[in-house]
C-alpha positions as a Markdown table, in Angstrom:
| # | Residue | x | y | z |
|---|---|---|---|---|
| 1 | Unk | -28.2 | -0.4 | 28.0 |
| 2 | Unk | -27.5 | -1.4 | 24.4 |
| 3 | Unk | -25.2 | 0.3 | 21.7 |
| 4 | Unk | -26.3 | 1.1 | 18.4 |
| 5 | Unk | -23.8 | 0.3 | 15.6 |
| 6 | Unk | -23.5 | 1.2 | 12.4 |
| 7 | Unk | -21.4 | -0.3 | 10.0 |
| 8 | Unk | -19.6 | 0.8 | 6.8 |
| 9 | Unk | -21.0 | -2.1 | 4.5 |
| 10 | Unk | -23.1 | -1.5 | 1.4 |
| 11 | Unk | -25.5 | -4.3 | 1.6 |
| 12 | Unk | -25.9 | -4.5 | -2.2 |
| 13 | Unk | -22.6 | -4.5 | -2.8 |
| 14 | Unk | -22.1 | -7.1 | -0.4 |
| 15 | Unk | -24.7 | -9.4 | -2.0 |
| 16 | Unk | -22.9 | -8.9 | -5.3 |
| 17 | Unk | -19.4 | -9.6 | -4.3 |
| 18 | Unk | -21.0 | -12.9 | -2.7 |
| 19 | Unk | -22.3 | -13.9 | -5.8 |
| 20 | Unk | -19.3 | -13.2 | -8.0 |
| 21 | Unk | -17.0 | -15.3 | -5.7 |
| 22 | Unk | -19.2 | -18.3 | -5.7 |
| 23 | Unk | -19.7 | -18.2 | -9.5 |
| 24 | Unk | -16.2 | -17.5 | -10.1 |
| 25 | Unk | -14.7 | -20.2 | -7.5 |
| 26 | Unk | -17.8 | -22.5 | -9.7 |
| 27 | Unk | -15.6 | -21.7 | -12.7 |
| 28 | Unk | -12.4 | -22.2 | -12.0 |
| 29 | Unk | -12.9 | -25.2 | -9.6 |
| 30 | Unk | -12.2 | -27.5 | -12.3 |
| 31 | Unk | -9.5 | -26.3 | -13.6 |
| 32 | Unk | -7.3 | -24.9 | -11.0 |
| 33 | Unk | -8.6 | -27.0 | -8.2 |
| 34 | Unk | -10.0 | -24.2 | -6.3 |
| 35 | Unk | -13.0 | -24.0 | -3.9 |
| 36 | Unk | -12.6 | -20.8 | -1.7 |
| 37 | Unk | -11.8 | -17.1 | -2.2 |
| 38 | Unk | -12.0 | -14.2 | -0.6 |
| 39 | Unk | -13.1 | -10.5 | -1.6 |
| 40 | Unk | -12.4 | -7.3 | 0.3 |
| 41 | Unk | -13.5 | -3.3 | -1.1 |
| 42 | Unk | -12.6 | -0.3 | 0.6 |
| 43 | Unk | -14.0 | 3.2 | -0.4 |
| 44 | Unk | -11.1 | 5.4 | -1.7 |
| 45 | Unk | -10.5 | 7.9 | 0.8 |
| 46 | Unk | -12.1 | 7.1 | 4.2 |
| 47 | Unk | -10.7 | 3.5 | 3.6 |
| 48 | Unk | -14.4 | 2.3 | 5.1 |
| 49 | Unk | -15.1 | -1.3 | 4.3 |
| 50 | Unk | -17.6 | -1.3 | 1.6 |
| 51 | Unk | -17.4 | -5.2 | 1.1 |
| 52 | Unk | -15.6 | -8.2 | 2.9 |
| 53 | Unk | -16.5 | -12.1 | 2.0 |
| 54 | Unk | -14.5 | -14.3 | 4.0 |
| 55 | Unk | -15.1 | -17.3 | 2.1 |
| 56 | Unk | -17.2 | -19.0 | -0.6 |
| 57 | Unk | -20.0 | -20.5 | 1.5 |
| 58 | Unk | -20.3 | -19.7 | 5.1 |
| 59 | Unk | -21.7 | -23.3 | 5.8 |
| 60 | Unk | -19.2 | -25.4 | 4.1 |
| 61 | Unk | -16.7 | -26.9 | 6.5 |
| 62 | Unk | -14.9 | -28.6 | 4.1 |
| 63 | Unk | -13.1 | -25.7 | 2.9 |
| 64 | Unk | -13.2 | -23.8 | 6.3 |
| 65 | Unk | -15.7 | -21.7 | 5.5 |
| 66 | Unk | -16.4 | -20.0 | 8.5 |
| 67 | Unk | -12.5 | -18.6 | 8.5 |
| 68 | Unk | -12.5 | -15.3 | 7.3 |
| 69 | Unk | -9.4 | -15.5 | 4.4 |
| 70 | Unk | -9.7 | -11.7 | 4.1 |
| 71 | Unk | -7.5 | -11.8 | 7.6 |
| 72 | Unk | -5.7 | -14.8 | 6.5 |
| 73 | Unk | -2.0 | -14.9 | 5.5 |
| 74 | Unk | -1.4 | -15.8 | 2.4 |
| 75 | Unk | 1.2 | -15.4 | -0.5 |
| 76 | Unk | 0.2 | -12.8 | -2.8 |
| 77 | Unk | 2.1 | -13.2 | -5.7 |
| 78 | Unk | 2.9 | -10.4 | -8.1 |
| 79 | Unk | 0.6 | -8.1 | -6.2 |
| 80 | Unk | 3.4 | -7.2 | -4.1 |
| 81 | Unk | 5.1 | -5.7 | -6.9 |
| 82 | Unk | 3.6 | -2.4 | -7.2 |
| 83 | Unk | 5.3 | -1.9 | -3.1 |
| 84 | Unk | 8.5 | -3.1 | -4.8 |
| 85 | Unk | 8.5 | -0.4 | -7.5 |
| 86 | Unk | 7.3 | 2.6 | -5.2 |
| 87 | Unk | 10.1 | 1.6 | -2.8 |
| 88 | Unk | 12.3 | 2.2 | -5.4 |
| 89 | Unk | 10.6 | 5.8 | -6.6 |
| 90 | Unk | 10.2 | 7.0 | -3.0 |
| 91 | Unk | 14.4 | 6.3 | -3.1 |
| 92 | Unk | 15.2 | 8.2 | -6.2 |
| 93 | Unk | 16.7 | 4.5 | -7.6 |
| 94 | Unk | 14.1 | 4.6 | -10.8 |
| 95 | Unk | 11.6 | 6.8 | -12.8 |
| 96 | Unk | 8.8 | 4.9 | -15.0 |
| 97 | Unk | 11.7 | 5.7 | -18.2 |
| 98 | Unk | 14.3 | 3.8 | -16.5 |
| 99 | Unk | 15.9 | 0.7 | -18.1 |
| 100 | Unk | 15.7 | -2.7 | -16.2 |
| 101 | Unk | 17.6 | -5.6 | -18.1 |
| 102 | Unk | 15.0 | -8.5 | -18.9 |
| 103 | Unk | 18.1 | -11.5 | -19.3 |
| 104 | Unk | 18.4 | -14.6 | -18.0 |
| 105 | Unk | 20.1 | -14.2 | -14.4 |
| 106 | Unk | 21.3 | -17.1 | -11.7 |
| 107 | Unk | 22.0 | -15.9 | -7.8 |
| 108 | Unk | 24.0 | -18.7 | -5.7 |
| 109 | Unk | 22.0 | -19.7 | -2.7 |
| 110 | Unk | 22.8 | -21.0 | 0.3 |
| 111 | Unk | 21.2 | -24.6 | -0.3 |
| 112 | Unk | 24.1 | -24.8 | -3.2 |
| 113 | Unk | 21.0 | -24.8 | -5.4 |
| 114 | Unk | 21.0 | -21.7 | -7.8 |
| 115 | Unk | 17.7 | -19.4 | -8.0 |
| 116 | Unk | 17.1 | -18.6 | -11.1 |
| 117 | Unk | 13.6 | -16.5 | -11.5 |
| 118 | Unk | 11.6 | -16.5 | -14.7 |
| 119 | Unk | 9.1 | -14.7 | -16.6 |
| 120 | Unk | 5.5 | -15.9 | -16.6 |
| 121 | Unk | 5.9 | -16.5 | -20.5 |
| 122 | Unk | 9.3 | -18.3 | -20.3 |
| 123 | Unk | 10.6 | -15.4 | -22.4 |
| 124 | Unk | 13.0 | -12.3 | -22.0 |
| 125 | Unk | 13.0 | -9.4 | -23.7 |
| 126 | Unk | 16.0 | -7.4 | -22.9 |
| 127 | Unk | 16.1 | -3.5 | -22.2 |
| 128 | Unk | 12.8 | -3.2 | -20.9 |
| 129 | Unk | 11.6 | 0.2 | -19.2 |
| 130 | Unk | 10.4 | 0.3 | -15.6 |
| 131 | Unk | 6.9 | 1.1 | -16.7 |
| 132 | Unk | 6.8 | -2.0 | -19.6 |
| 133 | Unk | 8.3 | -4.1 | -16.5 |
| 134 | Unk | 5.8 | -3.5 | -14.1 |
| 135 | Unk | 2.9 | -3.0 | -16.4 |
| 136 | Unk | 3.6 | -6.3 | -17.7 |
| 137 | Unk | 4.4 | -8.0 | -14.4 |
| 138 | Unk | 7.5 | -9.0 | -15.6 |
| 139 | Unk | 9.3 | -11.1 | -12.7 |
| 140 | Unk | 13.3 | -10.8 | -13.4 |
| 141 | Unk | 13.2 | -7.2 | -14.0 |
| 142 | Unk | 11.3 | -6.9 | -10.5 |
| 143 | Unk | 13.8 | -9.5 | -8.8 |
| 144 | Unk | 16.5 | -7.4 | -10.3 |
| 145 | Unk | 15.0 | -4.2 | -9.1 |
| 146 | Unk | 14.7 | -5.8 | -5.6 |
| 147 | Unk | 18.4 | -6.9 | -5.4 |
| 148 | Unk | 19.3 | -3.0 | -5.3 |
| 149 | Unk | 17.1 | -1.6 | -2.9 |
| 150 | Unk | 17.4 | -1.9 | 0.6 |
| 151 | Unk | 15.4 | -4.8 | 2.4 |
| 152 | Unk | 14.8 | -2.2 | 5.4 |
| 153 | Unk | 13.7 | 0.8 | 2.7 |
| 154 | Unk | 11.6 | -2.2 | 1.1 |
| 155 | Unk | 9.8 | -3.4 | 4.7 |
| 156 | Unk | 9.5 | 0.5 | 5.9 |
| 157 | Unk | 7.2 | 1.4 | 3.2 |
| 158 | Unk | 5.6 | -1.9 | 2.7 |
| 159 | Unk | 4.6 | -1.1 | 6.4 |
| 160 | Unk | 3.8 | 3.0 | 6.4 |
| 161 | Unk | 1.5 | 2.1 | 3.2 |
| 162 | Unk | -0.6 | -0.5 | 5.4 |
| 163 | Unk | 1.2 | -4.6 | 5.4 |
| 164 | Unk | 1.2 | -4.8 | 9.1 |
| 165 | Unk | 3.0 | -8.3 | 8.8 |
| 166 | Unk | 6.4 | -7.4 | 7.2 |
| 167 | Unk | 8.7 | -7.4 | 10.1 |
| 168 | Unk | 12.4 | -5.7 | 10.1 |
| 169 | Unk | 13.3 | -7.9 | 13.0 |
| 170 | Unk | 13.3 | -10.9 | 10.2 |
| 171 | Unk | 15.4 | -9.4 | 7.0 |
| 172 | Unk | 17.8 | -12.1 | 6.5 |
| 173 | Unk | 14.1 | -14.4 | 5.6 |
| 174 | Unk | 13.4 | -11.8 | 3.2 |
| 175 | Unk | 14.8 | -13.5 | 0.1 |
| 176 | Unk | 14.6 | -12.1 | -3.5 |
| 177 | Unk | 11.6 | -14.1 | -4.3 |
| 178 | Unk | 10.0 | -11.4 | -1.7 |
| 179 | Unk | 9.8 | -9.7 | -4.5 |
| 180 | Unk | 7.3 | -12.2 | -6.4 |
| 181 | Unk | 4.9 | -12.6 | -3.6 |
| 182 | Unk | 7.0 | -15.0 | -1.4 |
| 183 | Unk | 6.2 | -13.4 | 1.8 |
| 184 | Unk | 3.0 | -13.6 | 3.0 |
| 185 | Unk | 0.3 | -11.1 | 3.9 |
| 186 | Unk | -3.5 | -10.5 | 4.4 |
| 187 | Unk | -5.7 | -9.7 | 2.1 |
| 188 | Unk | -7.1 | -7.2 | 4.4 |
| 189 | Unk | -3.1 | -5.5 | 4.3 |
| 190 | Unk | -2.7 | -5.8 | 1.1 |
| 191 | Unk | -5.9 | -3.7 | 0.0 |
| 192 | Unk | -5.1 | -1.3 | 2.4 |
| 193 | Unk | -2.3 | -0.9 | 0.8 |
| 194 | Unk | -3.4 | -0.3 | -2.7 |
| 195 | Unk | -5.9 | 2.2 | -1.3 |
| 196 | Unk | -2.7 | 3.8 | -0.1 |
| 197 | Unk | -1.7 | 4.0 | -3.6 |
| 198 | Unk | -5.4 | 4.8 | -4.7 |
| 199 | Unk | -5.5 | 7.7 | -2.2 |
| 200 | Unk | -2.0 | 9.9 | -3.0 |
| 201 | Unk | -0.1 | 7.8 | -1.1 |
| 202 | Unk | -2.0 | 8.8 | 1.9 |
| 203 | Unk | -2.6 | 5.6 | 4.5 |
| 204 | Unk | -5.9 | 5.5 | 6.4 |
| 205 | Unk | -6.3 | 2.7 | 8.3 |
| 206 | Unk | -9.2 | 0.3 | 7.3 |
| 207 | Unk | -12.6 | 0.7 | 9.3 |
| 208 | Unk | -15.9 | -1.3 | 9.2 |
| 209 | Unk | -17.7 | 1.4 | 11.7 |
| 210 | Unk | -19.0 | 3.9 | 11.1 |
| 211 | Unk | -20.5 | 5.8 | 13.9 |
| 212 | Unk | -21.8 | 4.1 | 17.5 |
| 213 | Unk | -23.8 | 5.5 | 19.7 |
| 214 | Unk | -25.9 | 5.4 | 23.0 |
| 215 | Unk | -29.4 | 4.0 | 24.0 |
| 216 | Unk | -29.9 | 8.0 | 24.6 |
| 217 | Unk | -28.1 | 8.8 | 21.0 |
| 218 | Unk | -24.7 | 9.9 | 22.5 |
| 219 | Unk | -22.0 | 9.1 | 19.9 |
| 220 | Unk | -19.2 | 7.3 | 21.1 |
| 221 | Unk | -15.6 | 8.4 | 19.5 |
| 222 | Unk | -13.8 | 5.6 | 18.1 |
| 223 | Unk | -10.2 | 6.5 | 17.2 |
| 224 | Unk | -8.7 | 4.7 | 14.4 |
| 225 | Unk | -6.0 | 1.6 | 15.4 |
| 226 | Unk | -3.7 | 4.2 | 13.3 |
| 227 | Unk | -3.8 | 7.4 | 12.4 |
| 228 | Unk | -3.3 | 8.6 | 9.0 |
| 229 | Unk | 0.1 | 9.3 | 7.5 |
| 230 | Unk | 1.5 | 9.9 | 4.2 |
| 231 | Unk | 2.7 | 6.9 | 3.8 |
| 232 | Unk | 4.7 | 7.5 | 0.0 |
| 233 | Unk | 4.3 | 10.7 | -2.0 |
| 234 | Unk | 1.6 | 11.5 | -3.9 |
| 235 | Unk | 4.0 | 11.7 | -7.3 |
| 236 | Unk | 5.0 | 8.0 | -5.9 |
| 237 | Unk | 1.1 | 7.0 | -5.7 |
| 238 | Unk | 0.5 | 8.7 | -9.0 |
| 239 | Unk | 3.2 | 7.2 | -10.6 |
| 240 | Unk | 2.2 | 3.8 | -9.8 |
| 241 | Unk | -1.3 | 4.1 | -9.8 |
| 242 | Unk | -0.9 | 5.2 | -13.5 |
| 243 | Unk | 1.2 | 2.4 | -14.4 |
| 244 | Unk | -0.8 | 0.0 | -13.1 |
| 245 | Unk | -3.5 | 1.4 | -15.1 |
| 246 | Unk | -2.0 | 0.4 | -18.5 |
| 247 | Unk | -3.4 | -2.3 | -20.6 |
């Protein structure tokens, strides 16, 4: 009886994003000891996926190529940090002109063993504003900044804005190095949530169809898994969206 689907994909684009993870996994194999990646584009406002490589080379099972990484967990580093920051906007703690204290800082842990976060360059530079700190993806104003906002506040909007994997049933695991990329998402999550921030703050869940229909061309509705929300504010989403844009 056969259904006729259409997907979102943009076959050149597709090509292209092939390409530039194989030559970029080629170039930094040597270095960094790396032989997959992953790459995932949605269009900015219907969230539509306009690219998604799972892996570097479909047919190499030494590096699991046929898993698709793009629904992998993994850690994501400072790329969690822009969540961080519009937690604290959307909570009227911080405005981009706010001071954050870039010092050296120790917090006792559990273990006995003290955790004591650092800078990317090894250096601190004192008073630095919360647009300088988050421009510059400077880690111990951000672990600071975590510290005084609430985990819940943190996992609610990390959630509404499209990281389906943070659970509030598990706060006591998330640590302060949460705020460095220490808990672990999908890329598929995380893009969906910076289209959130691309899209004024405005969720829309992620969608590779884009119509189906009928061996006698009836369309079949497809609701989305979610619908959309506002997730954050669109001064929130401009607000970070702008920083983020800084050199």
């Amino acid at each position: 009886a056969g259904l006729a689907v259409q997907t979102t994909l943009d076959l050149d684009m597709q090509n292209l994003a092939q390409q530039i993870v194989r030559e970029n996994v080629d170039a930094l194999r040597g270095s960094y000891n790396l032989n997959n990646a992953a790459l995932l584009a949605l269009k900015p406002g219907t969230s539509e996926v306009l690219v998604m490589v799972g892996s570097a080379d479909y047919n190499n099972a030494a590096i699991g190529g046929q898993v698709n990484v793009t629904l992998r967990q993994r850690q994501p580093g400072s790329a969690i940090k822009p969540v961080v920051y519009a937690t604290a906007l959307e909570n009227g703690l911080i405005s981009p002109a706010t001071l954050l204290w870039d010092l050296p800082v120790r917090y006792p842990t559990e273990v006995g063993q003290d955790y004591r976060p650092n800078n990317y360059d090894q250096r601190f530079r004192g008073p630095v504003t919360v647009r300088t700190a988050l421009a510059n993806s400077l880690n111990v104003p951000t672990v600071k900044l975590f510290d005084g906002i609430e985990t819940s506040a943190f996992i609610t909007v990390a959630n509404n804005m499209g990281i389906s994997s943070f659970d509030a049933s598990r706060m006591e695991s998330y640590g302060l190095s949460t705020a460095l990329g220490g808990q672990e998402v999908s890329l598929y999550d995380l893009t969906a949530a910076y289209h959130t921030l691309a899209n004024g703050g405005r969720f829309v869940e992620p969608t590779p169809i884009r119509q189906v229909t009928t061996s006698d061309g009836q369309r079949v509705q497809i609701a989305p898994q979610r619908p959309p929300v506002q997730a954050i504010s669109p001064e929130t989403a401009f607000l970070i969206t702008d920083i983020i844009s800084d050199n």
